[in-house]
PDB file of C-alpha atoms in Angstrom:
ATOM      1  CA  MET A1104     -22.003 -48.481  40.258  1.00 39.00           C
ATOM      2  CA  SER A1105     -19.595 -46.273  38.337  1.00 40.00           C
ATOM      3  CA  PHE A1106     -19.062 -46.424  34.585  1.00 38.00           C
ATOM      4  CA  TRP A1107     -15.953 -44.253  34.750  1.00 41.00           C
ATOM      5  CA  PHE A1108     -12.656 -46.043  34.334  1.00 39.00           C
ATOM      6  CA  GLU A1109     -10.311 -45.554  37.233  1.00 41.00           C
ATOM      7  CA  ASP A1110      -7.879 -47.706  39.114  1.00 42.00           C
ATOM      8  CA  THR A1111      -8.939 -47.374  42.732  1.00 41.00           C
ATOM      9  CA  GLU A1112      -5.460 -48.260  43.968  1.00 42.00           C
ATOM     10  CA  THR A1113      -3.525 -45.773  41.864  1.00 43.00           C
ATOM     11  CA  ALA A1114      -6.105 -43.081  41.144  1.00 43.00           C
ATOM     12  CA  PRO A1115      -5.214 -40.758  44.042  1.00 44.00           C
ATOM     13  CA  ALA A1116      -1.518 -40.848  43.203  1.00 47.00           C
ATOM     14  CA  MET A1117      -2.154 -40.370  39.505  1.00 46.00           C
ATOM     15  CA  GLY A1118      -4.586 -37.488  39.929  1.00 45.00           C
ATOM     16  CA  ALA A1119      -7.718 -39.288  38.776  1.00 48.00           C
ATOM     17  CA  ASP A1120      -9.921 -36.776  40.582  1.00 51.00           C
ATOM     18  CA  ILE A1121      -8.385 -33.780  38.838  1.00 58.00           C
ATOM     19  CA  VAL A1122     -10.637 -33.803  35.769  1.00 60.00           C
ATOM     20  CA  PRO A1123     -14.315 -33.573  36.764  1.00 62.00           C
ATOM     21  CA  PRO A1124     -16.718 -36.226  35.427  1.00 58.00           C
ATOM     22  CA  SER A1125     -18.270 -33.756  32.964  1.00 56.00           C
ATOM     23  CA  GLN A1126     -14.916 -33.327  31.235  1.00 60.00           C
ATOM     24  CA  ARG A1127     -13.694 -36.940  31.281  1.00 60.00           C
ATOM     25  CA  ARG A1128     -13.845 -39.387  28.395  1.00 60.00           C
ATOM     26  CA  ARG A1129     -15.889 -42.505  29.002  1.00 55.00           C
ATOM     27  CA  ALA A1130     -14.016 -45.793  28.978  1.00 54.00           C
ATOM     28  CA  PRO A1131     -15.516 -48.557  26.829  1.00 52.00           C
ATOM     29  CA  PRO A1132     -17.469 -51.401  28.418  1.00 48.00           C
ATOM     30  CA  ARG A1133     -15.544 -54.546  29.247  1.00 50.00           C
ATOM     31  CA  GLU A1134     -17.406 -56.624  26.661  1.00 52.00           C
ATOM     32  CA  GLN A1135     -17.072 -54.651  23.458  1.00 59.00           C
ATOM     33  CA  GLY A1136     -17.273 -55.516  19.798  1.00 76.00           C
ATOM     34  CA  LEU A1137     -14.485 -55.395  17.262  1.00 78.00           C
ATOM     35  CA  ILE A1138     -15.365 -51.902  16.007  1.00 83.00           C
ATOM     36  CA  GLU A1139     -15.717 -50.491  19.511  1.00 83.00           C
ATOM     37  CA  ALA A1140     -12.395 -52.015  20.565  1.00 79.00           C
ATOM     38  CA  ALA A1141     -10.642 -50.653  17.485  1.00 82.00           C
ATOM     39  CA  SER A1142     -12.157 -47.215  18.003  1.00 83.00           C
ATOM     40  CA  GLU A1143     -11.081 -47.064  21.631  1.00 84.00           C
ATOM     41  CA  ALA A1144      -7.562 -48.273  20.816  1.00 83.00           C
ATOM     42  CA  TYR A1145      -7.299 -45.702  18.046  1.00 86.00           C
ATOM     43  CA  THR A1146      -8.436 -42.737  20.136  1.00 87.00           C
ATOM     44  CA  ALA A1147      -6.474 -43.831  23.218  1.00 87.00           C
ATOM     45  CA  GLN A1148      -3.177 -44.111  21.338  1.00 85.00           C
ATOM     46  CA  ARG A1149      -3.892 -40.889  19.466  1.00 89.00           C
ATOM     47  CA  ASP A1150      -4.403 -39.037  22.743  1.00 91.00           C
ATOM     48  CA  LEU A1151      -1.292 -40.642  24.237  1.00 89.00           C
ATOM     49  CA  ALA A1152       0.771 -39.455  21.273  1.00 86.00           C
ATOM     50  CA  LEU A1153      -0.862 -36.036  21.443  1.00 90.00           C
ATOM     51  CA  TYR A1154      -0.751 -35.249  25.162  1.00 94.00           C
ATOM     52  CA  VAL A1155       2.094 -37.388  26.534  1.00 92.00           C
ATOM     53  CA  ASP A1156       4.610 -38.816  24.064  1.00 86.00           C
ATOM     54  CA  ASN A1157       5.008 -35.658  22.017  1.00 85.00           C
ATOM     55  CA  THR A1158       7.649 -32.950  21.998  1.00 84.00           C
ATOM     56  CA  VAL A1159       4.826 -30.453  22.541  1.00 89.00           C
ATOM     57  CA  GLY A1160       2.705 -32.779  24.685  1.00 91.00           C
ATOM     58  CA  ARG A1161       2.774 -30.390  27.623  1.00 94.00           C
ATOM     59  CA  ALA A1162       1.586 -27.480  25.489  1.00 93.00           C
ATOM     60  CA  ASN A1163      -1.118 -29.649  23.876  1.00 94.00           C
ATOM     61  CA  SER A1164      -2.391 -30.722  27.292  1.00 97.00           C
ATOM     62  CA  PHE A1165      -2.661 -27.153  28.551  1.00 97.00           C
ATOM     63  CA  GLU A1166      -4.351 -25.969  25.363  1.00 96.00           C
ATOM     64  CA  GLU A1167      -6.884 -28.799  25.612  1.00 97.00           C
ATOM     65  CA  ALA A1168      -7.448 -28.041  29.303  1.00 98.00           C
ATOM     66  CA  TYR A1169      -8.372 -24.466  28.462  1.00 98.00           C
ATOM     67  CA  ASP A1170     -10.629 -25.613  25.611  1.00 97.00           C
ATOM     68  CA  ARG A1171     -12.508 -28.003  27.908  1.00 97.00           C
ATOM     69  CA  ARG A1172     -12.939 -25.381  30.612  1.00 98.00           C
ATOM     70  CA  ILE A1173     -14.171 -22.872  28.031  1.00 98.00           C
ATOM     71  CA  ALA A1174     -16.674 -25.405  26.687  1.00 97.00           C
ATOM     72  CA  ALA A1175     -17.932 -26.203  30.200  1.00 97.00           C
ATOM     73  CA  VAL A1176     -18.360 -22.508  31.012  1.00 97.00           C
ATOM     74  CA  ARG A1177     -20.181 -21.848  27.745  1.00 97.00           C
ATOM     75  CA  GLU A1178     -22.546 -24.772  28.300  1.00 97.00           C
ATOM     76  CA  ALA A1179     -23.329 -23.702  31.857  1.00 96.00           C
ATOM     77  CA  THR A1180     -23.512 -19.927  31.452  1.00 95.00           C
ATOM     78  CA  GLY A1181     -23.627 -19.118  27.741  1.00 96.00           C
ATOM     79  CA  VAL A1182     -20.482 -16.992  28.100  1.00 96.00           C
ATOM     80  CA  GLN A1183     -17.822 -17.554  25.456  1.00 97.00           C
ATOM     81  CA  LEU A1184     -14.243 -17.140  26.659  1.00 97.00           C
ATOM     82  CA  GLU A1185     -11.094 -17.152  24.532  1.00 97.00           C
ATOM     83  CA  ASN A1186      -8.211 -19.565  24.917  1.00 97.00           C
ATOM     84  CA  PRO A1187      -5.327 -17.480  26.318  1.00 97.00           C
ATOM     85  CA  LEU A1188      -2.736 -19.722  24.673  1.00 96.00           C
ATOM     86  CA  ARG A1189      -3.945 -18.680  21.216  1.00 94.00           C
ATOM     87  CA  LEU A1190      -2.771 -15.121  20.932  1.00 91.00           C
ATOM     88  CA  ALA A1191      -4.705 -12.829  18.624  1.00 88.00           C
ATOM     89  CA  THR A1192      -1.541 -10.789  18.063  1.00 89.00           C
ATOM     90  CA  PRO A1193       0.449 -11.916  14.982  1.00 91.00           C
ATOM     91  CA  PRO A1194       4.021 -13.098  15.711  1.00 90.00           C
ATOM     92  CA  GLY A1195       5.519 -10.091  13.962  1.00 91.00           C
ATOM     93  CA  GLN A1196       3.796  -7.785  16.448  1.00 93.00           C
ATOM     94  CA  TRP A1197       4.552  -9.624  19.700  1.00 93.00           C
ATOM     95  CA  ILE A1198       7.316  -7.276  20.765  1.00 93.00           C
ATOM     96  CA  ALA A1199       5.371  -4.119  19.905  1.00 92.00           C
ATOM     97  CA  ARG A1200       2.250  -5.386  21.652  1.00 92.00           C
ATOM     98  CA  ALA A1201       4.198  -6.376  24.775  1.00 92.00           C
ATOM     99  CA  ARG A1202       5.759  -2.929  24.955  1.00 92.00           C
ATOM    100  CA  GLU A1203       2.338  -1.311  24.593  1.00 92.00           C
ATOM    101  CA  LEU A1204       1.180  -3.267  27.626  1.00 91.00           C
ATOM    102  CA  GLY A1205       4.286  -2.396  29.603  1.00 91.00           C
ATOM    103  CA  LEU A1206       5.628  -5.949  29.497  1.00 90.00           C
ATOM    104  CA  ASP A1207       9.270  -6.971  29.226  1.00 84.00           C
ATOM    105  CA  ALA A1208      10.172  -7.768  25.619  1.00 80.00           C
ATOM    106  CA  SER A1209      13.898  -7.099  25.756  1.00 84.00           C
ATOM    107  CA  ALA A1210      14.860 -10.757  25.227  1.00 83.00           C
ATOM    108  CA  GLY A1211      13.186 -11.040  21.818  1.00 91.00           C
ATOM    109  CA  PRO A1212       9.957 -12.385  20.255  1.00 92.00           C
ATOM    110  CA  ALA A1213       9.827 -15.598  22.325  1.00 91.00           C
ATOM    111  CA  ALA A1214      10.061 -13.673  25.595  1.00 92.00           C
ATOM    112  CA  ALA A1215       7.451 -11.201  24.371  1.00 93.00           C
ATOM    113  CA  ARG A1216       5.104 -14.050  23.514  1.00 94.00           C
ATOM    114  CA  ASP A1217       5.608 -15.643  26.939  1.00 93.00           C
ATOM    115  CA  ALA A1218       4.805 -12.311  28.606  1.00 94.00           C
ATOM    116  CA  LEU A1219       1.656 -11.890  26.511  1.00 95.00           C
ATOM    117  CA  VAL A1220       0.505 -15.442  27.238  1.00 96.00           C
ATOM    118  CA  LYS A1221       1.129 -15.027  30.967  1.00 95.00           C
ATOM    119  CA  GLN A1222      -0.950 -11.862  31.019  1.00 95.00           C
ATOM    120  CA  ALA A1223      -3.736 -13.558  29.045  1.00 96.00           C
ATOM    121  CA  GLU A1224      -3.763 -16.506  31.448  1.00 97.00           C
ATOM    122  CA  GLU A1225      -3.954 -14.201  34.458  1.00 96.00           C
ATOM    123  CA  ALA A1226      -6.849 -12.341  32.827  1.00 96.00           C
ATOM    124  CA  PHE A1227      -8.594 -15.674  32.126  1.00 97.00           C
ATOM    125  CA  ALA A1228      -8.272 -16.762  35.757  1.00 97.00           C
ATOM    126  CA  ALA A1229      -9.508 -13.365  36.965  1.00 97.00           C
ATOM    127  CA  ARG A1230     -12.528 -13.612  34.660  1.00 97.00           C
ATOM    128  CA  LEU A1231     -13.395 -17.036  36.074  1.00 97.00           C
ATOM    129  CA  ARG A1232     -13.230 -15.692  39.639  1.00 97.00           C
ATOM    130  CA  GLU A1233     -15.365 -12.711  38.672  1.00 97.00           C
ATOM    131  CA  MET A1234     -18.017 -14.933  37.086  1.00 96.00           C
ATOM    132  CA  SER A1235     -18.035 -17.340  40.025  1.00 96.00           C
ATOM    133  CA  ASP A1236     -18.227 -14.607  42.676  1.00 95.00           C
ATOM    134  CA  GLY A1237     -21.121 -12.958  40.856  1.00 94.00           C
ATOM    135  CA  LEU A1238     -23.335 -16.050  41.039  1.00 94.00           C
ATOM    136  CA  PRO A1239     -25.988 -16.470  43.751  1.00 93.00           C
ATOM    137  CA  ASP A1240     -25.504 -19.282  46.248  1.00 90.00           C
ATOM    138  CA  PHE A1241     -28.062 -21.569  44.634  1.00 92.00           C
ATOM    139  CA  GLU A1242     -26.175 -21.627  41.271  1.00 94.00           C
ATOM    140  CA  ARG A1243     -23.897 -24.408  42.369  1.00 93.00           C
ATOM    141  CA  GLY A1244     -23.928 -26.142  38.992  1.00 94.00           C
ATOM    142  CA  LYS A1245     -22.641 -23.078  37.194  1.00 95.00           C
ATOM    143  CA  ARG A1246     -20.055 -22.449  39.857  1.00 95.00           C
ATOM    144  CA  ALA A1247     -18.825 -26.048  39.521  1.00 96.00           C
ATOM    145  CA  ALA A1248     -18.504 -25.659  35.750  1.00 96.00           C
ATOM    146  CA  ILE A1249     -16.566 -22.414  36.099  1.00 97.00           C
ATOM    147  CA  ALA A1250     -14.318 -24.063  38.697  1.00 96.00           C
ATOM    148  CA  ALA A1251     -12.480 -20.852  39.520  1.00 96.00           C
ATOM    149  CA  ASP A1252     -10.653 -22.567  42.387  1.00 95.00           C
ATOM    150  CA  ARG A1253      -9.322 -25.429  40.245  1.00 96.00           C
ATOM    151  CA  SER A1254      -6.152 -24.610  38.345  1.00 96.00           C
ATOM    152  CA  ILE A1255      -5.737 -25.244  34.642  1.00 97.00           C
ATOM    153  CA  THR A1256      -2.480 -27.003  35.495  1.00 96.00           C
ATOM    154  CA  ASP A1257      -4.418 -29.652  37.402  1.00 96.00           C
ATOM    155  CA  ASP A1258      -6.747 -30.103  34.431  1.00 97.00           C
ATOM    156  CA  ALA A1259      -3.822 -30.429  32.016  1.00 97.00           C
ATOM    157  CA  TYR A1260      -2.161 -33.050  34.205  1.00 97.00           C
ATOM    158  CA  GLY A1261      -5.440 -34.936  34.426  1.00 97.00           C
ATOM    159  CA  ILE A1262      -5.899 -34.949  30.645  1.00 97.00           C
ATOM    160  CA  ALA A1263      -2.423 -36.362  30.028  1.00 96.00           C
ATOM    161  CA  ARG A1264      -2.697 -38.951  32.822  1.00 96.00           C
ATOM    162  CA  ASP A1265      -6.120 -40.035  31.615  1.00 95.00           C
ATOM    163  CA  ALA A1266      -4.694 -40.540  28.102  1.00 93.00           C
ATOM    164  CA  ALA A1267      -1.927 -42.739  29.524  1.00 92.00           C
ATOM    165  CA  ARG A1268      -4.394 -44.857  31.529  1.00 93.00           C
ATOM    166  CA  ARG A1269      -6.723 -45.397  28.581  1.00 90.00           C
ATOM    167  CA  ALA A1270      -3.846 -46.322  26.275  1.00 86.00           C
ATOM    168  CA  ALA A1271      -2.693 -48.961  28.756  1.00 84.00           C
ATOM    169  CA  THR A1272      -6.081 -50.712  28.873  1.00 84.00           C
ATOM    170  CA  ALA A1273      -7.641 -50.073  25.444  1.00 79.00           C
ATOM    171  CA  ALA A1274      -8.852 -53.074  23.429  1.00 63.00           C
ATOM    172  CA  GLU A1275      -8.140 -55.567  26.206  1.00 68.00           C
ATOM    173  CA  GLY A1276      -8.596 -59.109  24.945  1.00 66.00           C
ATOM    174  CA  ARG A1277      -8.112 -58.050  21.304  1.00 69.00           C
ATOM    175  CA  PRO A1278      -4.340 -57.670  20.921  1.00 67.00           C
ATOM    176  CA  VAL A1279      -4.234 -57.666  17.106  1.00 66.00           C
ATOM    177  CA  THR A1280      -7.083 -55.189  16.762  1.00 66.00           C
ATOM    178  CA  GLY A1281      -5.617 -53.033  19.480  1.00 62.00           C
ATOM    179  CA  PHE A1282      -2.172 -53.008  17.901  1.00 65.00           C
ATOM    180  CA  VAL A1283      -3.323 -52.153  14.372  1.00 69.00           C
ATOM    181  CA  ALA A1284      -5.863 -49.524  15.409  1.00 68.00           C
ATOM    182  CA  GLY A1285      -3.533 -48.146  18.060  1.00 63.00           C
ATOM    183  CA  LEU A1286      -0.748 -47.786  15.518  1.00 67.00           C
ATOM    184  CA  GLY A1287      -3.025 -45.700  13.305  1.00 69.00           C
ATOM    185  CA  GLY A1288      -4.104 -43.546  16.227  1.00 69.00           C
ATOM    186  CA  GLY A1289      -0.520 -43.037  17.339  1.00 66.00           C
ATOM    187  CA  MET A1290       0.459 -41.904  13.866  1.00 66.00           C
ATOM    188  CA  GLU A1291      -2.419 -39.406  13.814  1.00 67.00           C
ATOM    189  CA  GLY A1292      -1.214 -37.999  17.116  1.00 68.00           C
ATOM    190  CA  ALA A1293       2.315 -37.818  15.708  1.00 64.00           C
ATOM    191  CA  LEU A1294       1.027 -35.444  13.035  1.00 66.00           C
ATOM    192  CA  ARG A1295       0.738 -32.857  15.815  1.00 68.00           C
ATOM    193  CA  ASP A1296       4.425 -33.218  16.616  1.00 67.00           C
ATOM    194  CA  PRO A1297       6.359 -30.525  14.737  1.00 67.00           C
ATOM    195  CA  LEU A1298       9.536 -32.629  14.800  1.00 61.00           C
ATOM    196  CA  ASN A1299       7.955 -35.546  12.938  1.00 57.00           C
ATOM    197  CA  VAL A1300       6.214 -33.333  10.405  1.00 61.00           C
ATOM    198  CA  GLY A1301       9.272 -31.134   9.908  1.00 62.00           C
ATOM    199  CA  ILE A1302      11.626 -34.028   9.217  1.00 56.00           C
ATOM    200  CA  ALA A1303       9.139 -35.689   6.882  1.00 55.00           C
ATOM    201  CA  ALA A1304       8.710 -32.435   4.943  1.00 57.00           C
ATOM    202  CA  ALA A1305      12.446 -31.697   4.828  1.00 58.00           C
ATOM    203  CA  THR A1306      13.323 -35.018   3.202  1.00 53.00           C
ATOM    204  CA  GLY A1307      11.184 -34.155   0.173  1.00 52.00           C
ATOM    205  CA  PRO A1308       9.422 -36.409  -2.358  1.00 49.00           C
ATOM    206  CA  VAL A1309      11.290 -38.727  -4.692  1.00 45.00           C
ATOM    207  CA  GLY A1310       9.577 -40.138  -7.774  1.00 44.00           C
ATOM    208  CA  PHE A1311       9.532 -43.897  -8.224  1.00 43.00           C
ATOM    209  CA  ALA A1312       9.860 -43.653 -11.984  1.00 40.00           C
ATOM    210  CA  ARG A1313      13.301 -42.048 -11.842  1.00 45.00           C
ATOM    211  CA  THR A1314      14.735 -43.949  -8.882  1.00 49.00           C
ATOM    212  CA  GLY A1315      13.537 -47.529  -9.233  1.00 53.00           C
ATOM    213  CA  GLY A1316      11.866 -49.845  -6.759  1.00 59.00           C
ATOM    214  CA  TRP A1317      14.903 -50.677  -4.627  1.00 60.00           C
ATOM    215  CA  LEU A1318      15.778 -47.018  -4.225  1.00 69.00           C
ATOM    216  CA  VAL A1319      12.212 -46.269  -3.174  1.00 67.00           C
ATOM    217  CA  LEU A1320      12.577 -48.875  -0.447  1.00 73.00           C
ATOM    218  CA  ARG A1321      15.876 -47.290   0.536  1.00 73.00           C
ATOM    219  CA  ASN A1322      14.190 -43.887   0.710  1.00 71.00           C
ATOM    220  CA  ILE A1323      11.458 -45.262   2.980  1.00 72.00           C
ATOM    221  CA  LEU A1324      13.977 -46.905   5.309  1.00 76.00           C
ATOM    222  CA  GLY A1325      16.157 -43.796   5.238  1.00 73.00           C
ATOM    223  CA  ASP A1326      13.300 -41.527   6.289  1.00 71.00           C
ATOM    224  CA  ALA A1327      12.374 -43.961   9.045  1.00 74.00           C
ATOM    225  CA  VAL A1328      15.940 -43.885  10.378  1.00 76.00           C
ATOM    226  CA  VAL A1329      16.196 -40.083  10.189  1.00 73.00           C
ATOM    227  CA  ASN A1330      12.864 -39.603  11.958  1.00 69.00           C
ATOM    228  CA  ALA A1331      13.804 -42.132  14.627  1.00 76.00           C
ATOM    229  CA  ALA A1332      17.147 -40.406  15.224  1.00 75.00           C
ATOM    230  CA  GLY A1333      15.469 -37.023  15.628  1.00 71.00           C
ATOM    231  CA  GLU A1334      12.891 -38.472  18.010  1.00 71.00           C
ATOM    232  CA  ALA A1335      15.613 -40.156  20.073  1.00 80.00           C
ATOM    233  CA  ALA A1336      17.381 -36.816  20.514  1.00 76.00           C
ATOM    234  CA  LEU A1337      14.242 -35.313  22.058  1.00 77.00           C
ATOM    235  CA  GLN A1338      13.334 -38.202  24.351  1.00 83.00           C
ATOM    236  CA  PRO A1339      14.859 -36.477  27.410  1.00 85.00           C
ATOM    237  CA  GLN A1340      12.311 -33.671  26.971  1.00 86.00           C
ATOM    238  CA  ILE A1341       9.418 -36.129  26.618  1.00 85.00           C
ATOM    239  CA  MET A1342      10.593 -38.251  29.522  1.00 89.00           C
ATOM    240  CA  ALA A1343      10.836 -35.123  31.695  1.00 90.00           C
ATOM    241  CA  TRP A1344       7.158 -34.410  30.963  1.00 92.00           C
ATOM    242  CA  ARG A1345       6.291 -38.016  31.809  1.00 92.00           C
ATOM    243  CA  ARG A1346       8.114 -37.743  35.131  1.00 93.00           C
ATOM    244  CA  GLU A1347       6.284 -34.477  35.867  1.00 94.00           C
ATOM    245  CA  LEU A1348       3.038 -36.388  35.356  1.00 94.00           C
ATOM    246  CA  GLY A1349       4.163 -39.238  37.594  1.00 92.00           C
ATOM    247  CA  LEU A1350       4.191 -41.735  34.686  1.00 91.00           C
ATOM    248  CA  GLU A1351       6.758 -44.355  33.757  1.00 86.00           C
ATOM    249  CA  ALA A1352       9.669 -42.664  32.004  1.00 81.00           C
ATOM    250  CA  GLY A1353      12.301 -45.260  31.229  1.00 78.00           C
ATOM    251  CA  PHE A1354      14.015 -46.965  28.320  1.00 83.00           C
ATOM    252  CA  ALA A1355      10.923 -48.940  27.267  1.00 77.00           C
ATOM    253  CA  GLU A1356       8.798 -45.806  26.879  1.00 77.00           C
ATOM    254  CA  ALA A1357      11.544 -43.972  24.984  1.00 80.00           C
ATOM    255  CA  ALA A1358      12.106 -46.963  22.674  1.00 82.00           C
ATOM    256  CA  THR A1359       8.393 -47.139  21.897  1.00 78.00           C
ATOM    257  CA  ASN A1360       8.376 -43.463  20.952  1.00 71.00           C
ATOM    258  CA  VAL A1361      11.419 -43.883  18.717  1.00 77.00           C
ATOM    259  CA  GLY A1362       9.836 -46.876  17.001  1.00 76.00           C
ATOM    260  CA  THR A1363       6.608 -44.975  16.401  1.00 72.00           C
ATOM    261  CA  ALA A1364       8.575 -42.081  14.924  1.00 71.00           C
ATOM    262  CA  ALA A1365      10.339 -44.485  12.573  1.00 76.00           C
ATOM    263  CA  LEU A1366       7.014 -45.906  11.399  1.00 74.00           C
ATOM    264  CA  PHE A1367       5.656 -42.391  10.955  1.00 69.00           C
ATOM    265  CA  GLY A1368       8.629 -41.307   8.836  1.00 69.00           C
ATOM    266  CA  GLY A1369       8.482 -44.431   6.715  1.00 74.00           C
ATOM    267  CA  ALA A1370       4.719 -44.109   6.216  1.00 72.00           C
ATOM    268  CA  ILE A1371       5.017 -40.494   5.084  1.00 66.00           C
ATOM    269  CA  ARG A1372       7.710 -41.446   2.578  1.00 69.00           C
ATOM    270  CA  ALA A1373       5.649 -44.394   1.338  1.00 73.00           C
ATOM    271  CA  GLY A1374       2.717 -42.031   0.776  1.00 69.00           C
ATOM    272  CA  LEU A1375       4.927 -39.654  -1.202  1.00 66.00           C
ATOM    273  CA  GLU A1376       6.300 -42.478  -3.332  1.00 66.00           C
ATOM    274  CA  ALA A1377       2.946 -44.187  -3.933  1.00 69.00           C
ATOM    275  CA  PRO A1378       1.850 -42.121  -6.990  1.00 71.00           C
ATOM    276  CA  GLY A1379       5.129 -42.850  -8.788  1.00 68.00           C
ATOM    277  CA  VAL A1380       4.876 -46.546  -7.935  1.00 65.00           C
ATOM    278  CA  VAL A1381       1.353 -46.691  -9.347  1.00 68.00           C
ATOM    279  CA  ARG A1382       2.425 -44.901 -12.539  1.00 71.00           C
ATOM    280  CA  SER A1383       5.323 -47.292 -12.985  1.00 67.00           C
ATOM    281  CA  LEU A1384       3.167 -50.366 -12.474  1.00 69.00           C
ATOM    282  CA  ARG A1385       0.700 -49.049 -15.059  1.00 71.00           C
ATOM    283  CA  GLY A1386       3.465 -48.537 -17.607  1.00 64.00           C
ATOM    284  CA  GLY A1387       3.798 -44.805 -17.048  1.00 52.00           C
ATOM    285  CA  GLY A1388       7.390 -44.915 -15.864  1.00 47.00           C
ATOM    286  CA  THR A1389      10.556 -44.279 -17.821  1.00 45.00           C
ATOM    287  CA  ALA A1390      10.302 -47.377 -19.972  1.00 40.00           C
ATOM    288  CA  ALA A1391      10.718 -46.565 -23.637  1.00 40.00           C
ATOM    289  CA  LYS A1392       7.562 -46.560 -25.662  1.00 44.00           C
ATOM    290  CA  ILE A1393       7.705 -49.182 -28.482  1.00 41.00           C
ATOM    291  CA  SER A1394       5.773 -48.289 -31.619  1.00 44.00           C
ATOM    292  CA  PRO A1395       3.536 -51.070 -32.868  1.00 49.00           C
ATOM    293  CA  ALA A1396       4.622 -52.884 -36.052  1.00 48.00           C
ATOM    294  CA  PRO A1397       2.900 -51.615 -39.247  1.00 52.00           C
ATOM    295  CA  PRO A1398       0.237 -53.826 -40.825  1.00 53.00           C
ATOM    296  CA  PRO A1399       1.408 -56.150 -43.646  1.00 52.00           C
ATOM    297  CA  ALA A1400      -0.062 -53.988 -46.429  1.00 51.00           C
ATOM    298  CA  ALA A1401       1.656 -50.894 -45.183  1.00 45.00           C
ATOM    299  CA  ALA A1402       4.934 -52.802 -44.830  1.00 45.00           C
ATOM    300  CA  GLY A1403       4.786 -53.940 -48.484  1.00 49.00           C
ATOM    301  CA  GLU A1404       4.056 -50.425 -49.654  1.00 49.00           C
ATOM    302  CA  ALA A1405       7.040 -49.123 -47.752  1.00 45.00           C
ATOM    303  CA  ALA A1406       9.342 -51.782 -49.327  1.00 46.00           C
ATOM    304  CA  ALA A1407       8.175 -50.891 -52.873  1.00 48.00           C
ATOM    305  CA  ASN A1408       8.909 -47.224 -52.389  1.00 50.00           C
ATOM    306  CA  THR A1409      12.390 -47.907 -51.049  1.00 47.00           C
ATOM    307  CA  PRO A1410      15.022 -47.105 -53.759  1.00 50.00           C
TER     308      PRO A1410
END
């Protein structure tokens, strides 16, 4: 009996066997409590937003694939490898470093970075082959963890597809819990999307005390609309990644992403406005301070001294 979630009818087409059992996430049991259901919905939607429905979902999936392979190799052999997608060279030195290595950097910093990353990935793959070939025949467990013959691309696809499958089945039987927890998880994943964060930061904070409650609401709705518009413009890129993975990539998926972006933008604005709202409700807004009336004795004294 298997405790791994997989659809036996669609698993081969969706690449369910790409990620080995040691690197897969366990699906929750069918009969789960409220907390377990909420936790699974949260993490499933977070991973979906991180590895699939994200403008950098492809890059996130590959980076995670390398991290998981590195962790598996370290656990099996004790050897610590470096993620080739995280260059040690600072951005300002990409061109100089590429030229030192004899790489083409004529097209600018982005091309130099791509050349450096490609070389690092080739070195990573060569190191895996070297480690695997140096093992005796009886070290099958270590050789399986190194997985020199399995490409990182396959692992990255498996991570993204697994996130999509878990998001589709998380918190079954608990729709309200799944929706609320999933919304929170999706917003956490959206924090790794530079578009969402960039738009939210560019709009800037507005204080409640100097704008008033209705204008705060307008600001929240405005940020939601701006974020949604930016997300809509990038849906072709996200849908292309979905199609590459063999996932659904139609209007419904794009609309869900746009709606999530709107909620994200509005939530960020609400968080920025919250301190001003609290100050206003506590009397710390722009309302004029009224001095208390003087006591009767002091008032009589003041009248007597008035010419």
